[in-house]
Amino acid sequence: MKRVGLYVAALGFMAFAGFPFYWMFITAFKQNRDLYVGAFDTHHVPWIFNDPPTFEHVRLLFGQTDFLRWVANTLLVIVAVVIITVVLAVPAGYSLARLAGRWGGRLGMGIFFTYLIPPTLLFIPFSRVVALLGLQNSLGALILVYPTITVPFCTWLVMGFVRSVPWDIEEQAMIDGYSRLAVILRIAPRLILPGILTVVVFTFTLVMQEFVYALTFISSVDRMTVSLGVPIALVRGDVYHWGSLMAAALFTSIPLAILYNLFIDRFIQGFTMGAVKG
Amino acid sequence: MKFADREDLLGAAMLGPALAYVILLVGVPFVLAIMLSFSSATAGSLTLTWAGFRNYSTILADPIFLRSLRNTAIVTIGSQVLVIVLATAAAQVFRAAFHGKRAARFVLLLPWAVPVSLAAIAWTWIFDSTFSVINWTLKVTGLLHGWLYWLGEPGLALFAIIIVQAWRIFPFATVIVLAGLSSIPQDVVEASIVDGAGFWRRLFKVELPLLLPVIAVAVLFGVVYTATDLGVVYILTGGGPANTTHVLPTLAFQRGVLGADLGQGAAIAVFLVPFLIVVAVLMLRVARRAEIGAGGGAR
């Protein structure tokens, strides 16, 4: 009896969390005459395929919209922001954990708090900075600004990760005659590789999800990212192409969801900041 | 001592670039945001003309602004109350072992992984005035006799916004609460079972008090994510109908970016700062407590 309750509750949560994705799926593959039937028609069940599924919307999405262009733009921004984030955050996190001494923790906390300053507070001053630099309507603006979201959190993540790696191996290397710098350059990267990978994945997901700065800085359809172009530009005149729209949302969500499932525990360690003791 | 062995110099060299970036691109713009809110700057020109408190007096006399301030509070509090209830309940389910748990967890995490803007557009379609599957289902089950214009009526639209915000944040909160549950000392729980405490008593008297810091962290992030979010409201209602569902970020965007009145936009966004300060202070307290707890445990 208790087991039944457990499964019912689990299914309930899955239904609430997953329902919009089921709706994306069924919308993406329904024929228009099956899709656009008013909800007041109680004899037409919208939850199922009443007509055979179709790839028409997917074909439209890949063939006649800028979707692939947006994917390419997004990937370009991701690569640039990942490089900037790794170069800035990984050494900083290591430094805070191993070199900064007593002040490391506090400074790390200070950097982490800047993660709480939201894009919706900074987008107005940034619109001016971006104009001054002549970066309006260019992916360069996004590459410049996105690390403001990733660097603080990733520095904090790396700091936590380095602290969890035992000091022995680095210490032994120094006893063996390595300089401190040689340890940092040759020994440490291998030890903190999983932490670096987490930074890469976290940056990837944040860039995929970002909407505010893209909306503020990018106005040409061909320079949009996926998260901006799909909801803003996948509209012909006043007509929403719901089939193609939902296909785009679905195809973008699935890879992100897989990444989240693989890295969830690492992200959570960053968020709980010591409120959870391992 | 050589540079290669000077920990202080190496530490500064490795921290410097990140620190400089954060100061230049978060610290300076933050100060600039506050300065802009006291200026009559527009998007066209690059001058900063001091305007005193004019932007603030303008928006404080503006019913649309006051409504957006209220909406921000309603949406944030409403969604976070839902998040606490859903996340605590979901964590109780997902701590148990059951068949298909991996698949269930995958589905549970979907709302957190999907980009906000894409989730919002999917919900826009779900709440569509003609094709809403929710209306169809309510009608067929006999719960609805008239018609619900989800995004066309202010009260319903705010309710829809709260549902979407709770939906997108509760998976994150659930995972955090789960992490907290796994760190509760087992002997405490076992002792309560031996003492004859049932499920509810154990939940409310033993586990929830121990989980409080973790739930606090989840809620604090939730508050930041909801109060400062632009995407959900922007896509779902665009602040409409008739500017009744604006929140601070969407109104700041409308006035500051679309309307090119940077000063007023900045002043509106600055009202987010009190939310953030409260969150930051509470987080510091939680972190300090955890530090003391961890330090005490280690010795």
Coordinates of C-alpha atoms in Angstrom, one line a residue, chain A residues 16, chain B residues 67 71 74-76 78-79 82 123 127 134-135 138 148-167 232-233 236-237 240-241 244-245 247:
Chain A
F16 CA 3.9 18.1 -13.5
Chain B
R67 CA 1.7 47.5 -9.6
N71 CA 3.5 41.9 -8.8
I74 CA 3.3 38.4 -5.2
V75 CA 5.0 36.3 -7.9
T76 CA 8.1 35.8 -5.8
G78 CA 3.6 32.9 -4.2
S79 CA 6.0 30.8 -6.3
L82 CA 4.7 26.5 -3.8
W123 CA 3.7 27.5 -21.5
F127 CA -2.2 28.7 -22.0
I134 CA -5.8 22.9 -19.8
N135 CA -9.2 24.3 -20.7
L138 CA -11.0 21.0 -17.3
L148 CA -10.4 30.6 -19.0
Y149 CA -8.5 33.3 -20.8
W150 CA -5.3 32.5 -19.0
L151 CA -3.0 35.2 -20.2
G152 CA -5.8 37.7 -21.1
E153 CA -7.1 38.4 -17.6
P154 CA -4.8 40.0 -14.9
G155 CA -5.5 37.7 -12.0
L156 CA -5.3 34.5 -14.0
A157 CA -2.2 35.7 -15.8
L158 CA -0.4 36.3 -12.5
F159 CA -1.5 32.9 -11.3
A160 CA -0.1 31.4 -14.6
I161 CA 3.2 33.2 -14.0
I162 CA 3.4 31.9 -10.5
I163 CA 2.8 28.3 -11.7
V164 CA 5.5 28.6 -14.4
Q165 CA 8.0 30.1 -11.9
A166 CA 7.3 27.4 -9.3
W167 CA 7.5 24.7 -12.0
V232 CA 8.8 34.3 -18.1
V233 CA 6.7 37.4 -17.9
L236 CA 4.1 34.8 -21.4
T237 CA 2.3 38.2 -21.2
G240 CA -0.1 42.8 -20.5
P241 CA -3.0 42.9 -20.6
T244 CA -1.2 44.8 -15.4
T245 CA 1.3 41.9 -15.1
V247 CA 7.3 42.8 -12.9

